PDB file of C-alpha atoms and ligand atoms in Angstrom:
ATOM      1  CA  UNK A   1      -4.334  10.781  18.782  1.00 51.00           C
ATOM      2  CA  UNK A   2      -4.197   7.301  19.910  1.00 58.00           C
ATOM      3  CA  UNK A   3      -0.685   4.940  19.403  1.00 77.00           C
ATOM      4  CA  UNK A   4      -1.211   2.633  16.620  1.00 94.00           C
ATOM      5  CA  UNK A   5       1.489   0.390  15.650  1.00 96.00           C
ATOM      6  CA  UNK A   6       2.534   0.095  12.210  1.00 98.00           C
ATOM      7  CA  UNK A   7       1.211  -3.770  10.842  1.00 98.00           C
ATOM      8  CA  UNK A   8       3.225  -4.840   7.477  1.00 98.00           C
ATOM      9  CA  UNK A   9       3.246  -7.647   5.231  1.00 97.00           C
ATOM     10  CA  UNK A  10       4.618  -7.703   1.938  1.00 96.00           C
ATOM     11  CA  UNK A  11       6.571  -9.364  -1.263  1.00 95.00           C
ATOM     12  CA  UNK A  12       8.110  -7.232  -3.667  1.00 95.00           C
ATOM     13  CA  UNK A  13      10.371  -8.586  -6.426  1.00 92.00           C
ATOM     14  CA  UNK A  14      12.551  -6.314  -8.706  1.00 84.00           C
ATOM     15  CA  UNK A  15      14.232  -7.809 -12.241  1.00 81.00           C
ATOM     16  CA  UNK A  16      16.806  -5.495 -13.834  1.00 74.00           C
ATOM     17  CA  UNK A  17      19.377  -6.340 -16.505  1.00 73.00           C
ATOM     18  CA  UNK A  18      21.761  -6.731 -13.072  1.00 71.00           C
ATOM     19  CA  UNK A  19      19.751  -9.545 -11.618  1.00 77.00           C
ATOM     20  CA  UNK A  20      16.953  -9.640  -9.071  1.00 84.00           C
ATOM     21  CA  UNK A  21      15.806  -8.626  -6.021  1.00 88.00           C
ATOM     22  CA  UNK A  22      12.816 -10.129  -3.798  1.00 92.00           C
ATOM     23  CA  UNK A  23      11.915  -8.198  -0.546  1.00 94.00           C
ATOM     24  CA  UNK A  24       9.577  -9.782   2.061  1.00 95.00           C
ATOM     25  CA  UNK A  25       8.484  -8.712   5.251  1.00 96.00           C
ATOM     26  CA  UNK A  26       6.018  -9.327   7.947  1.00 97.00           C
ATOM     27  CA  UNK A  27       5.971  -7.618  11.071  1.00 97.00           C
ATOM     28  CA  UNK A  28       4.538  -4.709  13.629  1.00 97.00           C
ATOM     29  CA  UNK A  29       6.359  -2.056  14.850  1.00 97.00           C
ATOM     30  CA  UNK A  30       5.168  -0.391  17.755  1.00 97.00           C
ATOM     31  CA  UNK A  31       5.049   3.171  18.491  1.00 97.00           C
ATOM     32  CA  UNK A  32       8.916   4.450  19.179  1.00 96.00           C
ATOM     33  CA  UNK A  33      11.912   4.438  17.538  1.00 97.00           C
ATOM     34  CA  UNK A  34      12.445   1.196  15.345  1.00 98.00           C
ATOM     35  CA  UNK A  35      16.088   1.330  13.783  1.00 98.00           C
ATOM     36  CA  UNK A  36      16.361  -0.238  10.357  1.00 97.00           C
ATOM     37  CA  UNK A  37      19.515  -2.033   9.969  1.00 97.00           C
ATOM     38  CA  UNK A  38      21.379  -4.394   7.315  1.00 94.00           C
ATOM     39  CA  UNK A  39      24.131  -4.145   4.608  1.00 92.00           C
ATOM     40  CA  UNK A  40      23.986  -1.778   1.930  1.00 91.00           C
ATOM     41  CA  UNK A  41      21.918  -2.822  -0.790  1.00 89.00           C
ATOM     42  CA  UNK A  42      19.583  -5.006   1.502  1.00 91.00           C
ATOM     43  CA  UNK A  43      16.441  -3.904   1.138  1.00 92.00           C
ATOM     44  CA  UNK A  44      15.972  -0.719   3.837  1.00 94.00           C
ATOM     45  CA  UNK A  45      15.133   1.918   1.145  1.00 92.00           C
ATOM     46  CA  UNK A  46      12.992  -0.469  -0.970  1.00 93.00           C
ATOM     47  CA  UNK A  47      11.070  -1.210   2.583  1.00 96.00           C
ATOM     48  CA  UNK A  48      10.768   2.400   3.147  1.00 96.00           C
ATOM     49  CA  UNK A  49       9.411   3.524  -0.218  1.00 94.00           C
ATOM     50  CA  UNK A  50       6.536   0.679  -0.551  1.00 95.00           C
ATOM     51  CA  UNK A  51       5.692   2.199   3.342  1.00 97.00           C
ATOM     52  CA  UNK A  52       5.530   5.819   2.149  1.00 94.00           C
ATOM     53  CA  UNK A  53       3.232   4.736  -1.594  1.00 94.00           C
ATOM     54  CA  UNK A  54       6.362   5.696  -3.727  1.00 91.00           C
ATOM     55  CA  UNK A  55       6.934   1.623  -4.536  1.00 92.00           C
ATOM     56  CA  UNK A  56       4.269  -0.825  -4.976  1.00 92.00           C
ATOM     57  CA  UNK A  57       4.405  -4.966  -3.690  1.00 94.00           C
ATOM     58  CA  UNK A  58       2.952  -7.692  -5.923  1.00 94.00           C
ATOM     59  CA  UNK A  59       1.128  -8.606  -2.596  1.00 95.00           C
ATOM     60  CA  UNK A  60       0.920  -6.579   0.451  1.00 95.00           C
ATOM     61  CA  UNK A  61      -0.906  -5.082   3.264  1.00 97.00           C
ATOM     62  CA  UNK A  62      -0.192  -2.111   5.392  1.00 98.00           C
ATOM     63  CA  UNK A  63      -2.344  -0.545   8.226  1.00 97.00           C
ATOM     64  CA  UNK A  64      -1.478   1.907  10.733  1.00 97.00           C
ATOM     65  CA  UNK A  65      -3.706   0.883  13.679  1.00 94.00           C
ATOM     66  CA  UNK A  66      -7.257   0.517  12.064  1.00 93.00           C
ATOM     67  CA  UNK A  67      -6.207   2.776   9.285  1.00 95.00           C
ATOM     68  CA  UNK A  68      -5.171   0.221   6.095  1.00 97.00           C
ATOM     69  CA  UNK A  69      -2.979   1.961   3.537  1.00 97.00           C
ATOM     70  CA  UNK A  70      -2.430  -1.100   1.065  1.00 97.00           C
ATOM     71  CA  UNK A  71      -4.257  -4.387   0.837  1.00 97.00           C
ATOM     72  CA  UNK A  72      -3.414  -5.940  -2.386  1.00 96.00           C
ATOM     73  CA  UNK A  73      -5.830  -8.751  -1.968  1.00 95.00           C
ATOM     74  CA  UNK A  74      -8.512  -6.246  -1.862  1.00 95.00           C
ATOM     75  CA  UNK A  75      -7.210  -4.009  -4.535  1.00 94.00           C
ATOM     76  CA  UNK A  76      -6.844  -0.700  -2.192  1.00 96.00           C
ATOM     77  CA  UNK A  77      -4.380   1.363  -2.028  1.00 95.00           C
ATOM     78  CA  UNK A  78      -3.935   4.762  -0.631  1.00 95.00           C
ATOM     79  CA  UNK A  79      -1.756   7.146  -2.625  1.00 94.00           C
ATOM     80  CA  UNK A  80       1.392   8.609  -0.769  1.00 92.00           C
ATOM     81  CA  UNK A  81       0.002  12.067  -0.076  1.00 89.00           C
ATOM     82  CA  UNK A  82      -3.120  10.316   1.558  1.00 92.00           C
ATOM     83  CA  UNK A  83      -0.875   8.347   3.836  1.00 94.00           C
ATOM     84  CA  UNK A  84      -0.481  10.837   7.047  1.00 92.00           C
ATOM     85  CA  UNK A  85       3.416  10.339   6.769  1.00 93.00           C
ATOM     86  CA  UNK A  86       6.552  12.423   8.023  1.00 93.00           C
ATOM     87  CA  UNK A  87       9.593  10.998   5.711  1.00 92.00           C
ATOM     88  CA  UNK A  88      13.085  12.613   5.418  1.00 93.00           C
ATOM     89  CA  UNK A  89      15.165  10.630   2.730  1.00 87.00           C
ATOM     90  CA  UNK A  90      18.753  10.577   1.921  1.00 76.00           C
ATOM     91  CA  UNK A  91      17.876  12.459  -1.153  1.00 73.00           C
ATOM     92  CA  UNK A  92      15.655  15.523  -0.712  1.00 69.00           C
ATOM     93  CA  UNK A  93      12.137  15.309  -1.395  1.00 81.00           C
ATOM     94  CA  UNK A  94      11.436  19.127  -1.141  1.00 91.00           C
ATOM     95  CA  UNK A  95       8.812  20.596  -3.893  1.00 93.00           C
ATOM     96  CA  UNK A  96      11.186  22.258  -6.273  1.00 93.00           C
ATOM     97  CA  UNK A  97       8.573  24.672  -7.331  1.00 96.00           C
ATOM     98  CA  UNK A  98       8.518  25.681  -3.432  1.00 96.00           C
ATOM     99  CA  UNK A  99      10.845  27.828  -1.306  1.00 97.00           C
ATOM    100  CA  UNK A 100      12.429  26.296   1.553  1.00 97.00           C
ATOM    101  CA  UNK A 101       9.590  28.636   3.374  1.00 97.00           C
ATOM    102  CA  UNK A 102       7.065  27.318   1.638  1.00 97.00           C
ATOM    103  CA  UNK A 103       8.025  23.512   2.150  1.00 96.00           C
ATOM    104  CA  UNK A 104       7.886  23.802   5.601  1.00 97.00           C
ATOM    105  CA  UNK A 105       4.360  26.158   5.359  1.00 96.00           C
ATOM    106  CA  UNK A 106       3.024  23.477   3.082  1.00 94.00           C
ATOM    107  CA  UNK A 107       3.310  20.729   5.668  1.00 93.00           C
ATOM    108  CA  UNK A 108       1.603  22.815   8.550  1.00 94.00           C
ATOM    109  CA  UNK A 109      -1.813  22.421   9.426  1.00 88.00           C
ATOM    110  CA  UNK A 110      -4.130  24.237   6.827  1.00 88.00           C
ATOM    111  CA  UNK A 111      -6.445  25.234   9.580  1.00 91.00           C
ATOM    112  CA  UNK A 112      -3.969  27.782  10.902  1.00 93.00           C
ATOM    113  CA  UNK A 113      -3.973  31.268   9.361  1.00 94.00           C
ATOM    114  CA  UNK A 114      -0.987  31.797   7.041  1.00 95.00           C
ATOM    115  CA  UNK A 115       0.671  34.106   9.155  1.00 95.00           C
ATOM    116  CA  UNK A 116       0.661  31.293  11.651  1.00 95.00           C
ATOM    117  CA  UNK A 117       1.742  29.043   9.561  1.00 96.00           C
ATOM    118  CA  UNK A 118       4.674  31.493   7.973  1.00 97.00           C
ATOM    119  CA  UNK A 119       5.984  32.265  11.836  1.00 96.00           C
ATOM    120  CA  UNK A 120       5.600  28.280  12.725  1.00 96.00           C
ATOM    121  CA  UNK A 121       7.688  27.845   9.739  1.00 97.00           C
ATOM    122  CA  UNK A 122      10.429  30.150   9.994  1.00 97.00           C
ATOM    123  CA  UNK A 123      10.800  28.623  13.668  1.00 97.00           C
ATOM    124  CA  UNK A 124      11.262  25.283  12.322  1.00 97.00           C
ATOM    125  CA  UNK A 125      13.732  26.482   9.815  1.00 97.00           C
ATOM    126  CA  UNK A 126      15.415  28.659  12.944  1.00 96.00           C
ATOM    127  CA  UNK A 127      15.367  25.282  14.654  1.00 95.00           C
ATOM    128  CA  UNK A 128      17.198  23.151  12.174  1.00 95.00           C
ATOM    129  CA  UNK A 129      19.811  26.507  11.759  1.00 94.00           C
ATOM    130  CA  UNK A 130      18.233  27.318   8.098  1.00 96.00           C
ATOM    131  CA  UNK A 131      15.972  29.981   8.730  1.00 96.00           C
ATOM    132  CA  UNK A 132      18.352  32.484   6.577  1.00 97.00           C
ATOM    133  CA  UNK A 133      17.583  30.097   3.789  1.00 97.00           C
ATOM    134  CA  UNK A 134      14.018  30.317   4.028  1.00 97.00           C
ATOM    135  CA  UNK A 135      13.228  32.073   0.436  1.00 97.00           C
ATOM    136  CA  UNK A 136      15.795  29.716  -1.536  1.00 97.00           C
ATOM    137  CA  UNK A 137      14.463  27.316  -3.901  1.00 96.00           C
ATOM    138  CA  UNK A 138      15.708  23.565  -3.432  1.00 94.00           C
ATOM    139  CA  UNK A 139      18.083  23.567  -6.591  1.00 94.00           C
ATOM    140  CA  UNK A 140      20.147  26.344  -4.728  1.00 95.00           C
ATOM    141  CA  UNK A 141      20.449  24.427  -1.484  1.00 94.00           C
ATOM    142  CA  UNK A 142      23.296  21.972  -0.598  1.00 92.00           C
ATOM    143  CA  UNK A 143      22.747  18.574   0.030  1.00 91.00           C
ATOM    144  CA  UNK A 144      22.906  18.973   3.863  1.00 92.00           C
ATOM    145  CA  UNK A 145      20.723  22.290   3.846  1.00 94.00           C
ATOM    146  CA  UNK A 146      17.999  20.487   1.916  1.00 94.00           C
ATOM    147  CA  UNK A 147      18.427  17.785   4.317  1.00 93.00           C
ATOM    148  CA  UNK A 148      17.633  20.389   7.311  1.00 95.00           C
ATOM    149  CA  UNK A 149      14.695  21.840   5.623  1.00 96.00           C
ATOM    150  CA  UNK A 150      13.353  18.243   4.996  1.00 95.00           C
ATOM    151  CA  UNK A 151      14.016  18.110   8.753  1.00 95.00           C
ATOM    152  CA  UNK A 152      11.958  20.813   9.408  1.00 96.00           C
ATOM    153  CA  UNK A 153       9.130  19.723   7.334  1.00 95.00           C
ATOM    154  CA  UNK A 154       9.102  16.154   8.895  1.00 94.00           C
ATOM    155  CA  UNK A 155       8.241  17.937  12.602  1.00 94.00           C
ATOM    156  CA  UNK A 156       5.634  20.282  11.238  1.00 93.00           C
ATOM    157  CA  UNK A 157       2.547  17.975  12.084  1.00 88.00           C
ATOM    158  CA  UNK A 158       2.060  14.846  13.946  1.00 90.00           C
ATOM    159  CA  UNK A 159       1.854  11.907  11.524  1.00 93.00           C
ATOM    160  CA  UNK A 160       0.769   8.174  11.783  1.00 96.00           C
ATOM    161  CA  UNK A 161       4.043   7.320  11.033  1.00 97.00           C
ATOM    162  CA  UNK A 162       7.556   8.342  10.300  1.00 97.00           C
ATOM    163  CA  UNK A 163       9.899   7.140   8.009  1.00 97.00           C
ATOM    164  CA  UNK A 164      13.648   8.511   8.106  1.00 97.00           C
ATOM    165  CA  UNK A 165      16.145   6.922   5.940  1.00 95.00           C
ATOM    166  CA  UNK A 166      19.444   8.447   6.956  1.00 94.00           C
ATOM    167  CA  UNK A 167      18.327  11.797   7.825  1.00 93.00           C
ATOM    168  CA  UNK A 168      21.414  13.179   8.945  1.00 93.00           C
ATOM    169  CA  UNK A 169      23.700  11.624   6.458  1.00 89.00           C
ATOM    170  CA  UNK A 170      24.626  14.942   4.803  1.00 88.00           C
ATOM    171  CA  UNK A 171      25.617  16.890   7.740  1.00 91.00           C
ATOM    172  CA  UNK A 172      28.695  17.491   9.732  1.00 91.00           C
ATOM    173  CA  UNK A 173      29.615  15.437  13.064  1.00 90.00           C
ATOM    174  CA  UNK A 174      28.619  18.348  15.302  1.00 91.00           C
ATOM    175  CA  UNK A 175      25.386  19.335  13.818  1.00 91.00           C
ATOM    176  CA  UNK A 176      24.315  15.552  13.168  1.00 93.00           C
ATOM    177  CA  UNK A 177      24.878  14.982  16.910  1.00 92.00           C
ATOM    178  CA  UNK A 178      23.047  18.189  17.968  1.00 93.00           C
ATOM    179  CA  UNK A 179      19.796  18.209  15.343  1.00 93.00           C
ATOM    180  CA  UNK A 180      19.481  13.699  16.085  1.00 94.00           C
ATOM    181  CA  UNK A 181      19.163  14.739  19.314  1.00 93.00           C
ATOM    182  CA  UNK A 182      16.564  17.576  18.933  1.00 94.00           C
ATOM    183  CA  UNK A 183      14.486  15.805  16.002  1.00 95.00           C
ATOM    184  CA  UNK A 184      14.266  12.704  17.543  1.00 95.00           C
ATOM    185  CA  UNK A 185      13.511  13.841  20.883  1.00 94.00           C
ATOM    186  CA  UNK A 186      10.599  15.727  19.109  1.00 93.00           C
ATOM    187  CA  UNK A 187       9.533  13.096  17.107  1.00 94.00           C
ATOM    188  CA  UNK A 188       8.921  10.487  19.805  1.00 93.00           C
ATOM    189  CA  UNK A 189       6.526  12.836  21.726  1.00 93.00           C
ATOM    190  CA  UNK A 190       4.202  12.188  18.651  1.00 93.00           C
ATOM    191  CA  UNK A 191       4.152   8.519  20.084  1.00 94.00           C
ATOM    192  CA  UNK A 192       3.819   7.146  16.884  1.00 96.00           C
ATOM    193  CA  UNK A 193       5.967   4.199  14.965  1.00 97.00           C
ATOM    194  CA  UNK A 194       9.347   5.709  13.579  1.00 98.00           C
ATOM    195  CA  UNK A 195      11.474   3.609  10.961  1.00 98.00           C
ATOM    196  CA  UNK A 196      15.099   4.944  11.600  1.00 97.00           C
ATOM    197  CA  UNK A 197      17.194   3.946   8.889  1.00 97.00           C
ATOM    198  CA  UNK A 198      20.968   4.126  10.104  1.00 95.00           C
ATOM    199  CA  UNK A 199      24.556   2.685   9.317  1.00 93.00           C
ATOM    200  CA  UNK A 200      26.022   4.510  12.713  1.00 93.00           C
ATOM    201  CA  UNK A 201      26.206   2.284  15.731  1.00 93.00           C
ATOM    202  CA  UNK A 202      26.325   5.269  18.097  1.00 92.00           C
ATOM    203  CA  UNK A 203      22.790   6.503  16.950  1.00 94.00           C
ATOM    204  CA  UNK A 204      21.572   3.032  16.452  1.00 95.00           C
ATOM    205  CA  UNK A 205      22.314   2.062  19.992  1.00 94.00           C
ATOM    206  CA  UNK A 206      21.465   5.616  21.681  1.00 94.00           C
ATOM    207  CA  UNK A 207      18.041   6.049  19.849  1.00 96.00           C
ATOM    208  CA  UNK A 208      16.805   2.746  18.911  1.00 96.00           C
ATOM    209  CA  UNK A 209      14.202   1.257  21.169  1.00 96.00           C
ATOM    210  CA  UNK A 210      13.571  -1.848  18.828  1.00 97.00           C
ATOM    211  CA  UNK A 211      14.919  -2.998  15.592  1.00 97.00           C
ATOM    212  CA  UNK A 212      14.035  -4.394  12.068  1.00 97.00           C
ATOM    213  CA  UNK A 213      17.387  -6.278  10.468  1.00 97.00           C
ATOM    214  CA  UNK A 214      17.001  -6.377   6.842  1.00 96.00           C
ATOM    215  CA  UNK A 215      19.291  -9.002   5.201  1.00 92.00           C
ATOM    216  CA  UNK A 216      19.397 -10.297   1.382  1.00 87.00           C
ATOM    217  CA  UNK A 217      15.903  -8.720   1.418  1.00 87.00           C
ATOM    218  CA  UNK A 218      14.504 -10.729   4.231  1.00 93.00           C
ATOM    219  CA  UNK A 219      13.071  -8.134   7.502  1.00 96.00           C
ATOM    220  CA  UNK A 220      13.019  -9.475  10.999  1.00 96.00           C
ATOM    221  CA  UNK A 221      11.637  -7.822  13.964  1.00 97.00           C
ATOM    222  CA  UNK A 222      13.705  -7.420  17.059  1.00 97.00           C
ATOM    223  CA  UNK A 223      11.686  -5.996  20.301  1.00 96.00           C
ATOM    224  CA  UNK A 224      14.883  -4.559  21.391  1.00 96.00           C
ATOM    225  CA  UNK A 225      17.949  -2.681  19.840  1.00 95.00           C
ATOM    226  CA  UNK A 226      20.641  -4.375  21.828  1.00 95.00           C
ATOM    227  CA  UNK A 227      24.314  -2.613  21.548  1.00 94.00           C
ATOM    228  CA  UNK A 228      25.222  -6.546  20.333  1.00 94.00           C
ATOM    229  CA  UNK A 229      22.286  -7.099  18.179  1.00 94.00           C
ATOM    230  CA  UNK A 230      22.961  -3.484  16.441  1.00 94.00           C
ATOM    231  CA  UNK A 231      27.036  -3.981  16.102  1.00 94.00           C
ATOM    232  CA  UNK A 232      26.391  -7.651  14.635  1.00 92.00           C
ATOM    233  CA  UNK A 233      23.762  -6.350  12.060  1.00 91.00           C
ATOM    234  CA  UNK A 234      26.436  -3.713  11.279  1.00 90.00           C
ATOM    235  CA  UNK A 235      29.386  -6.451  10.792  1.00 88.00           C
ATOM    236  CA  UNK A 236      31.057  -4.734  14.118  1.00 88.00           C
ATOM    237  CA  UNK A 237      32.506  -6.319  17.371  1.00 83.00           C
ATOM    238  CA  UNK A 238      29.972  -6.160  20.224  1.00 77.00           C
ATOM    239  CA  UNK A 239      30.590  -2.750  21.981  1.00 74.00           C
ATOM    240  CA  UNK A 240      33.242  -3.538  24.689  1.00 72.00           C
ATOM    241  CA  UNK A 241      34.827  -6.205  22.709  1.00 67.00           C
ATOM    242  CA  UNK A 242      38.946  -5.660  22.692  1.00 59.00           C
TER     243      UNK A 242
HETATM  244  N1  LIG B   1      15.214   1.252  -9.159  1.00 77.98           N
HETATM  245  C1  LIG B   1      15.639   0.188  -8.957  1.00 77.98           C
HETATM  246  N2  LIG B   1      15.173  -0.669 -10.220  1.00 77.98           N
HETATM  247  C2  LIG B   1      15.967  -2.026  -9.640  1.00 77.98           C
HETATM  248  N3  LIG B   1      16.628  -2.420  -8.558  1.00 77.98           N
HETATM  249  C3  LIG B   1      17.001  -1.295  -7.743  1.00 77.98           C
HETATM  250  C4  LIG B   1      16.207   0.105  -7.905  1.00 77.98           C
HETATM  251  N4  LIG B   1      16.545   0.590  -6.470  1.00 77.98           N
HETATM  252  C5  LIG B   1      17.351  -0.412  -5.837  1.00 77.98           C
HETATM  253  N5  LIG B   1      17.618  -1.704  -6.317  1.00 77.98           N
HETATM  254  C6  LIG B   1      18.246  -2.801  -5.893  1.00 77.98           C
HETATM  255  O1  LIG B   1      17.424  -3.182  -4.869  1.00 77.98           O
HETATM  256  C7  LIG B   1      18.301  -3.613  -3.681  1.00 77.98           C
HETATM  257  C8  LIG B   1      18.081  -2.903  -2.270  1.00 77.98           C
HETATM  258  O2  LIG B   1      18.292  -1.662  -2.988  1.00 77.98           O
HETATM  259  P1  LIG B   1      17.779  -0.894  -1.429  1.00 77.98           P
HETATM  260  O3  LIG B   1      18.118   0.600  -2.250  1.00 77.98           O
HETATM  261  O4  LIG B   1      16.810  -0.858  -0.930  1.00 77.98           O
HETATM  262  O5  LIG B   1      19.196  -1.241  -0.408  1.00 77.98           O
HETATM  263  P2  LIG B   1      19.550  -0.390   1.041  1.00 77.98           P
HETATM  264  O6  LIG B   1      19.790  -1.129   2.074  1.00 77.98           O
HETATM  265  O7  LIG B   1      18.541   0.906   1.438  1.00 77.98           O
HETATM  266  O8  LIG B   1      21.025   0.065   0.852  1.00 77.98           O
HETATM  267  P3  LIG B   1      21.630   1.310   1.194  1.00 77.98           P
HETATM  268  O9  LIG B   1      22.265   0.944   2.867  1.00 77.98           O
HETATM  269  O10 LIG B   1      23.050   1.404   0.459  1.00 77.98           O
HETATM  270  O11 LIG B   1      21.225   2.733   0.873  1.00 77.98           O
HETATM  271  C9  LIG B   1      19.631  -3.484  -4.568  1.00 77.98           C
HETATM  272  O12 LIG B   1      20.250  -4.675  -4.936  1.00 77.98           O
HETATM  273  C10 LIG B   1      19.411  -2.560  -5.225  1.00 77.98           C
HETATM  274  O13 LIG B   1      20.317  -2.509  -6.366  1.00 77.98           O
END
């Protein structure tokens, strides 16, 4: 698969009894890890939902390379399941009627035999340290366990775009560190754009190649995720400052 950038242009408004919210974005994200940074409530999850096809903007154009996923001007909208995506969101999006094993098998290439998919899915669950939970249904998994099954599923097949919304938030510090290294290293090999929302400065600096800053619904792309930029986006002093 050739490395293709993500191109986004969109405007979305939400009105609720609590007030209004507008998100506007126009950027291009290259293959590699783009960290998505910004204060709570600034619109990061909303942006990822739109890219996943789970929310619809009033105006928008989304393409990965020459594959157009949304073009409101032409009335074109590719549904979520037809976008070649890997995603891990804060809240588990596992299929409730499938076991952990079934969820990962579902994401694997249909051209493989059932036995190969089963073996590969078990290997991915083992890698995420949840193989012993293979036969459990999502409702019987803790938040951190469900997150690890979602991570196993995200590794199953090369996508065109990866969306990670605080994918390690439910894990303890040690596990978070080990799995972040493994998962992000694996995903990087797909050579596709990876949007990674994090509130952890160390993660942003270690893994971010470029950055998207989301502030009050405005999205700005920065080609380099420097430590100073990441810290400032999080309202922290620059690393090394005393
Ligand atoms: N379903 C909804 N209906 C109406 N407003 C919503 C809905 N979901 C989120 N919002 C509002 O949209 C804005 C953006 O929320 P969003 O979840 O995208 O922020 P975020 O940057 O991801 O925050 P966090 O870092 O806390 O996860 C907020 O003002 C939020 O209150």
